[in-house]
mmCIF file with all atom_site columns, C-alpha atoms in Angstrom:
data_model
loop_
_atom_site.group_PDB
_atom_site.id
_atom_site.type_symbol
_atom_site.label_atom_id
_atom_site.label_alt_id
_atom_site.label_comp_id
_atom_site.label_asym_id
_atom_site.label_entity_id
_atom_site.label_seq_id
_atom_site.pdbx_PDB_ins_code
_atom_site.Cartn_x
_atom_site.Cartn_y
_atom_site.Cartn_z
_atom_site.occupancy
_atom_site.B_iso_or_equiv
_atom_site.pdbx_formal_charge
_atom_site.auth_seq_id
_atom_site.auth_comp_id
_atom_site.auth_asym_id
_atom_site.auth_atom_id
_atom_site.pdbx_PDB_model_num
ATOM 1   C CA . MET A 1 1   ? 3.547   41.114  -81.702 1.00 0.00 ? 1   MET A CA 1
ATOM 2   C CA . VAL A 1 2   ? 3.408   43.274  -78.481 1.00 0.00 ? 2   VAL A CA 1
ATOM 3   C CA . SER A 1 3   ? 0.634   41.467  -77.245 1.00 0.00 ? 3   SER A CA 1
ATOM 4   C CA . SER A 1 4   ? 2.352   38.119  -77.780 1.00 0.00 ? 4   SER A CA 1
ATOM 5   C CA . ALA A 1 5   ? 5.414   39.583  -75.810 1.00 0.00 ? 5   ALA A CA 1
ATOM 6   C CA . GLU A 1 6   ? 3.138   40.488  -72.938 1.00 0.00 ? 6   GLU A CA 1
ATOM 7   C CA . LEU A 1 7   ? 1.539   37.324  -72.781 1.00 0.00 ? 7   LEU A CA 1
ATOM 8   C CA . GLU A 1 8   ? 4.895   35.753  -72.827 1.00 0.00 ? 8   GLU A CA 1
ATOM 9   C CA . LYS A 1 9   ? 6.031   38.030  -70.042 1.00 0.00 ? 9   LYS A CA 1
ATOM 10  C CA . LYS A 1 10  ? 2.925   37.323  -67.940 1.00 0.00 ? 10  LYS A CA 1
ATOM 11  C CA . MET A 1 11  ? 3.296   33.593  -68.357 1.00 0.00 ? 11  MET A CA 1
ATOM 12  C CA . VAL A 1 12  ? 7.055   33.803  -67.196 1.00 0.00 ? 12  VAL A CA 1
ATOM 13  C CA . LEU A 1 13  ? 6.026   35.785  -64.245 1.00 0.00 ? 13  LEU A CA 1
ATOM 14  C CA . GLU A 1 14  ? 3.333   32.985  -63.119 1.00 0.00 ? 14  GLU A CA 1
ATOM 15  C CA . GLN A 1 15  ? 5.885   30.567  -63.620 1.00 0.00 ? 15  GLN A CA 1
ATOM 16  C CA . GLN A 1 16  ? 8.261   32.240  -61.343 1.00 0.00 ? 16  GLN A CA 1
ATOM 17  C CA . THR A 1 17  ? 5.606   32.987  -58.956 1.00 0.00 ? 17  THR A CA 1
ATOM 18  C CA . GLN A 1 18  ? 4.598   29.173  -59.045 1.00 0.00 ? 18  GLN A CA 1
ATOM 19  C CA . LEU A 1 19  ? 8.204   28.118  -58.638 1.00 0.00 ? 19  LEU A CA 1
ATOM 20  C CA . GLN A 1 20  ? 8.724   30.571  -55.724 1.00 0.00 ? 20  GLN A CA 1
ATOM 21  C CA . LYS A 1 21  ? 5.504   29.018  -53.914 1.00 0.00 ? 21  LYS A CA 1
ATOM 22  C CA . GLU A 1 22  ? 6.882   25.481  -54.346 1.00 0.00 ? 22  GLU A CA 1
ATOM 23  C CA . ASN A 1 23  ? 10.206  26.748  -53.059 1.00 0.00 ? 23  ASN A CA 1
ATOM 24  C CA . ASP A 1 24  ? 8.724   28.398  -50.111 1.00 0.00 ? 24  ASP A CA 1
ATOM 25  C CA . GLN A 1 25  ? 6.461   25.127  -49.371 1.00 0.00 ? 25  GLN A CA 1
ATOM 26  C CA . ASN A 1 26  ? 9.803   22.966  -49.655 1.00 0.00 ? 26  ASN A CA 1
ATOM 27  C CA . GLN A 1 27  ? 11.584  25.290  -47.211 1.00 0.00 ? 27  GLN A CA 1
ATOM 28  C CA . VAL A 1 28  ? 8.582   24.921  -44.822 1.00 0.00 ? 28  VAL A CA 1
ATOM 29  C CA . GLU A 1 29  ? 8.401   21.210  -45.083 1.00 0.00 ? 29  GLU A CA 1
ATOM 30  C CA . LEU A 1 30  ? 12.314  20.967  -44.603 1.00 0.00 ? 30  LEU A CA 1
ATOM 31  C CA . HIS A 1 31  ? 12.169  23.145  -41.573 1.00 0.00 ? 31  HIS A CA 1
ATOM 32  C CA . ALA A 1 32  ? 9.430   20.818  -40.092 1.00 0.00 ? 32  ALA A CA 1
ATOM 33  C CA . LYS A 1 33  ? 11.409  17.736  -40.911 1.00 0.00 ? 33  LYS A CA 1
ATOM 34  C CA . LEU A 1 34  ? 14.679  19.327  -39.369 1.00 0.00 ? 34  LEU A CA 1
ATOM 35  C CA . GLU A 1 35  ? 12.790  20.100  -36.280 1.00 0.00 ? 35  GLU A CA 1
ATOM 36  C CA . LYS A 1 36  ? 11.308  16.387  -36.001 1.00 0.00 ? 36  LYS A CA 1
ATOM 37  C CA . LEU A 1 37  ? 14.888  15.085  -36.582 1.00 0.00 ? 37  LEU A CA 1
ATOM 38  C CA . GLU A 1 38  ? 16.005  17.352  -33.644 1.00 0.00 ? 38  GLU A CA 1
ATOM 39  C CA . VAL A 1 39  ? 13.398  16.016  -31.505 1.00 0.00 ? 39  VAL A CA 1
ATOM 40  C CA . LEU A 1 40  ? 14.061  12.707  -32.240 1.00 0.00 ? 40  LEU A CA 1
ATOM 41  C CA . GLU A 1 41  ? 17.893  13.001  -31.733 1.00 0.00 ? 41  GLU A CA 1
ATOM 42  C CA . LYS A 1 42  ? 17.275  14.461  -28.306 1.00 0.00 ? 42  LYS A CA 1
ATOM 43  C CA . GLU A 1 43  ? 14.841  11.497  -27.541 1.00 0.00 ? 43  GLU A CA 1
ATOM 44  C CA . CYS A 1 44  ? 17.565  9.200   -28.634 1.00 0.00 ? 44  CYS A CA 1
ATOM 45  C CA . LEU A 1 45  ? 20.105  10.808  -26.372 1.00 0.00 ? 45  LEU A CA 1
ATOM 46  C CA . LYS A 1 46  ? 17.717  10.612  -23.430 1.00 0.00 ? 46  LYS A CA 1
ATOM 47  C CA . LEU A 1 47  ? 17.006  6.942   -24.062 1.00 0.00 ? 47  LEU A CA 1
ATOM 48  C CA . THR A 1 48  ? 20.611  6.092   -24.498 1.00 0.00 ? 48  THR A CA 1
ATOM 49  C CA . ALA A 1 49  ? 21.373  7.882   -21.101 1.00 0.00 ? 49  ALA A CA 1
ATOM 50  C CA . THR A 1 50  ? 18.571  5.901   -19.631 1.00 0.00 ? 50  THR A CA 1
ATOM 51  C CA . GLN A 1 51  ? 19.678  2.594   -21.034 1.00 0.00 ? 51  GLN A CA 1
ATOM 52  C CA . ARG A 1 52  ? 23.200  3.313   -19.673 1.00 0.00 ? 52  ARG A CA 1
ATOM 53  C CA . ILE A 1 53  ? 21.725  4.047   -16.040 1.00 0.00 ? 53  ILE A CA 1
ATOM 54  C CA . ALA A 1 54  ? 19.572  0.796   -16.295 1.00 0.00 ? 54  ALA A CA 1
ATOM 55  C CA . GLU A 1 55  ? 22.763  -1.202  -17.395 1.00 0.00 ? 55  GLU A CA 1
ATOM 56  C CA . ASP A 1 56  ? 24.699  0.306   -14.261 1.00 0.00 ? 56  ASP A CA 1
ATOM 57  C CA . LYS A 1 57  ? 21.938  -0.796  -12.036 1.00 0.00 ? 57  LYS A CA 1
ATOM 58  C CA . ILE A 1 58  ? 21.568  -4.154  -13.695 1.00 0.00 ? 58  ILE A CA 1
ATOM 59  C CA . LYS A 1 59  ? 25.612  -4.592  -13.114 1.00 0.00 ? 59  LYS A CA 1
ATOM 60  C CA . HIS A 1 60  ? 25.484  -3.392  -9.630  1.00 0.00 ? 60  HIS A CA 1
ATOM 61  C CA . LEU A 1 61  ? 22.618  -5.817  -8.720  1.00 0.00 ? 61  LEU A CA 1
ATOM 62  C CA . GLU A 1 62  ? 24.467  -8.783  -10.345 1.00 0.00 ? 62  GLU A CA 1
ATOM 63  C CA . GLU A 1 63  ? 27.611  -7.866  -8.348  1.00 0.00 ? 63  GLU A CA 1
ATOM 64  C CA . LYS A 1 64  ? 25.461  -7.640  -5.146  1.00 0.00 ? 64  LYS A CA 1
ATOM 65  C CA . LEU A 1 65  ? 23.670  -10.934 -5.871  1.00 0.00 ? 65  LEU A CA 1
ATOM 66  C CA . PHE A 1 66  ? 27.145  -12.446 -6.375  1.00 0.00 ? 66  PHE A CA 1
ATOM 67  C CA . GLU A 1 67  ? 28.363  -11.286 -3.111  1.00 0.00 ? 67  GLU A CA 1
ATOM 68  C CA . GLU A 1 68  ? 25.167  -12.328 -1.423  1.00 0.00 ? 68  GLU A CA 1
ATOM 69  C CA . GLU A 1 69  ? 25.777  -15.772 -2.751  1.00 0.00 ? 69  GLU A CA 1
ATOM 70  C CA . HIS A 1 70  ? 29.220  -15.816 -1.957  1.00 0.00 ? 70  HIS A CA 1
ATOM 71  C CA . GLN A 1 71  ? 28.365  -14.930 1.756   1.00 0.00 ? 71  GLN A CA 1
ATOM 72  C CA . HIS A 1 72  ? 25.750  -17.332 1.916   1.00 0.00 ? 72  HIS A CA 1
ATOM 73  C CA . LYS A 1 73  ? 28.019  -20.110 0.588   1.00 0.00 ? 73  LYS A CA 1
ATOM 74  C CA . LEU A 1 74  ? 30.550  -19.065 3.315   1.00 0.00 ? 74  LEU A CA 1
ATOM 75  C CA . LEU A 1 75  ? 27.818  -19.275 5.947   1.00 0.00 ? 75  LEU A CA 1
ATOM 76  C CA . GLN A 1 76  ? 26.766  -22.708 4.887   1.00 0.00 ? 76  GLN A CA 1
ATOM 77  C CA . ALA A 1 77  ? 30.447  -23.772 5.086   1.00 0.00 ? 77  ALA A CA 1
ATOM 78  C CA . LYS A 1 78  ? 30.570  -22.365 8.591   1.00 0.00 ? 78  LYS A CA 1
ATOM 79  C CA . ALA A 1 79  ? 27.347  -23.960 9.729   1.00 0.00 ? 79  ALA A CA 1
ATOM 80  C CA . ALA A 1 80  ? 28.553  -27.335 8.215   1.00 0.00 ? 80  ALA A CA 1
ATOM 81  C CA . GLN A 1 81  ? 31.634  -26.788 10.166  1.00 0.00 ? 81  GLN A CA 1
ATOM 82  C CA . VAL A 1 82  ? 29.530  -26.150 13.498  1.00 0.00 ? 82  VAL A CA 1
ATOM 83  C CA . THR A 1 83  ? 27.342  -28.974 12.972  1.00 0.00 ? 83  THR A CA 1
ATOM 84  C CA . PHE A 1 84  ? 30.340  -31.347 12.035  1.00 0.00 ? 84  PHE A CA 1
ATOM 85  C CA . GLY A 1 85  ? 31.964  -30.125 15.324  1.00 0.00 ? 85  GLY A CA 1
ATOM 86  C CA . LEU A 1 86  ? 28.749  -30.609 17.444  1.00 0.00 ? 86  LEU A CA 1
ATOM 87  C CA . LEU A 1 87  ? 28.095  -34.100 16.075  1.00 0.00 ? 87  LEU A CA 1
ATOM 88  C CA . GLY A 1 88  ? 31.142  -35.353 17.252  1.00 0.00 ? 88  GLY A CA 1
ATOM 89  C CA . TYR A 1 89  ? 33.017  -35.299 14.190  1.00 0.00 ? 89  TYR A CA 1
ATOM 90  C CA . HIS A 1 90  ? 30.954  -37.423 12.098  1.00 0.00 ? 90  HIS A CA 1
ATOM 91  C CA . SER A 1 91  ? 30.107  -36.425 8.446   1.00 0.00 ? 91  SER A CA 1
ATOM 92  C CA . PRO A 1 92  ? 27.097  -34.213 8.073   1.00 0.00 ? 92  PRO A CA 1
ATOM 93  C CA . GLU A 1 93  ? 25.759  -36.738 5.392   1.00 0.00 ? 93  GLU A CA 1
ATOM 94  C CA . GLU A 1 94  ? 25.374  -39.436 7.888   1.00 0.00 ? 94  GLU A CA 1
ATOM 95  C CA . HIS A 1 95  ? 23.023  -37.268 9.978   1.00 0.00 ? 95  HIS A CA 1
ATOM 96  C CA . SER A 1 96  ? 21.126  -35.802 7.354   1.00 0.00 ? 96  SER A CA 1
ATOM 97  C CA . SER A 1 97  ? 19.813  -39.156 5.865   1.00 0.00 ? 97  SER A CA 1
ATOM 98  C CA . LYS A 1 98  ? 16.565  -40.262 7.611   1.00 0.00 ? 98  LYS A CA 1
ATOM 99  C CA . ARG A 1 99  ? 15.878  -43.658 8.687   1.00 0.00 ? 99  ARG A CA 1
ATOM 100 C CA . PRO A 1 100 ? 13.293  -45.361 6.694   1.00 0.00 ? 100 PRO A CA 1
ATOM 101 C CA . LYS A 1 101 ? 9.883   -45.732 8.946   1.00 0.00 ? 101 LYS A CA 1
ATOM 102 C CA . SER A 1 102 ? 8.372   -49.129 9.027   1.00 0.00 ? 102 SER A CA 1
ATOM 103 C CA . LYS A 1 103 ? 5.199   -49.827 6.789   1.00 0.00 ? 103 LYS A CA 1
ATOM 104 C CA . LYS A 1 104 ? 3.010   -50.370 9.939   1.00 0.00 ? 104 LYS A CA 1
ATOM 105 C CA . HIS A 1 105 ? 3.887   -47.074 11.180  1.00 0.00 ? 105 HIS A CA 1
ATOM 106 C CA . SER A 1 106 ? 2.929   -45.312 8.023   1.00 0.00 ? 106 SER A CA 1
ATOM 107 C CA . ASP A 1 107 ? -0.258  -47.402 7.646   1.00 0.00 ? 107 ASP A CA 1
ATOM 108 C CA . LEU A 1 108 ? -1.447  -46.298 11.039  1.00 0.00 ? 108 LEU A CA 1
ATOM 109 C CA . LEU A 1 109 ? -0.576  -42.607 10.151  1.00 0.00 ? 109 LEU A CA 1
ATOM 110 C CA . LEU A 1 110 ? -2.609  -42.803 7.119   1.00 0.00 ? 110 LEU A CA 1
ATOM 111 C CA . LYS A 1 111 ? -5.554  -44.301 8.957   1.00 0.00 ? 111 LYS A CA 1
ATOM 112 C CA . GLU A 1 112 ? -5.529  -41.750 11.583  1.00 0.00 ? 112 GLU A CA 1
ATOM 113 C CA . GLN A 1 113 ? -5.374  -38.872 8.918   1.00 0.00 ? 113 GLN A CA 1
ATOM 114 C CA . SER A 1 114 ? -8.221  -40.399 7.066   1.00 0.00 ? 114 SER A CA 1
ATOM 115 C CA . ASN A 1 115 ? -10.360 -40.685 10.165  1.00 0.00 ? 115 ASN A CA 1
ATOM 116 C CA . PHE A 1 116 ? -9.787  -37.178 11.077  1.00 0.00 ? 116 PHE A CA 1
ATOM 117 C CA . ARG A 1 117 ? -10.538 -35.807 7.653   1.00 0.00 ? 117 ARG A CA 1
ATOM 118 C CA . TYR A 1 118 ? -14.112 -37.611 7.769   1.00 0.00 ? 118 TYR A CA 1
ATOM 119 C CA . SER A 1 119 ? -15.052 -37.142 11.283  1.00 0.00 ? 119 SER A CA 1
ATOM 120 C CA . GLN A 1 120 ? -18.004 -34.691 11.714  1.00 0.00 ? 120 GLN A CA 1
ATOM 121 C CA . PRO A 1 121 ? -19.128 -32.884 14.893  1.00 0.00 ? 121 PRO A CA 1
ATOM 122 C CA . HIS A 1 122 ? -21.999 -34.195 17.019  1.00 0.00 ? 122 HIS A CA 1
ATOM 123 C CA . PHE A 1 123 ? -24.544 -31.645 18.114  1.00 0.00 ? 123 PHE A CA 1
ATOM 124 C CA . THR A 1 124 ? -27.528 -32.225 20.064  1.00 0.00 ? 124 THR A CA 1
ATOM 125 C CA . GLU A 1 125 ? -30.972 -30.628 19.103  1.00 0.00 ? 125 GLU A CA 1
ATOM 126 C CA . ARG A 1 126 ? -32.887 -28.743 21.703  1.00 0.00 ? 126 ARG A CA 1
#
């Protein structure tokens, strides 16, 4: 009977030791996961800050582009006014359209270009 009580006591102690080892292992794993979580949270904050900076830069560039487009339109309008004034108060559309060239002129241009393309230099041999 004494031997059975000692055996039972020994088994209980082994179980407690095993449970303590498992508990210690769980604590180590929990600590590792908490550290990893902390690293991920810091990285998330850093990425959020980087995203905010990028969004601010994009907004600034969009505003700058809008302003440049506006200035370009103003410059075009001013150029049109100057052109309109220099051309004797005719509309700019009248002067922007080109006169159609005659077919004879176009054919002559094509012929000259084709002759130029295929002509080869003449060298004399010595």
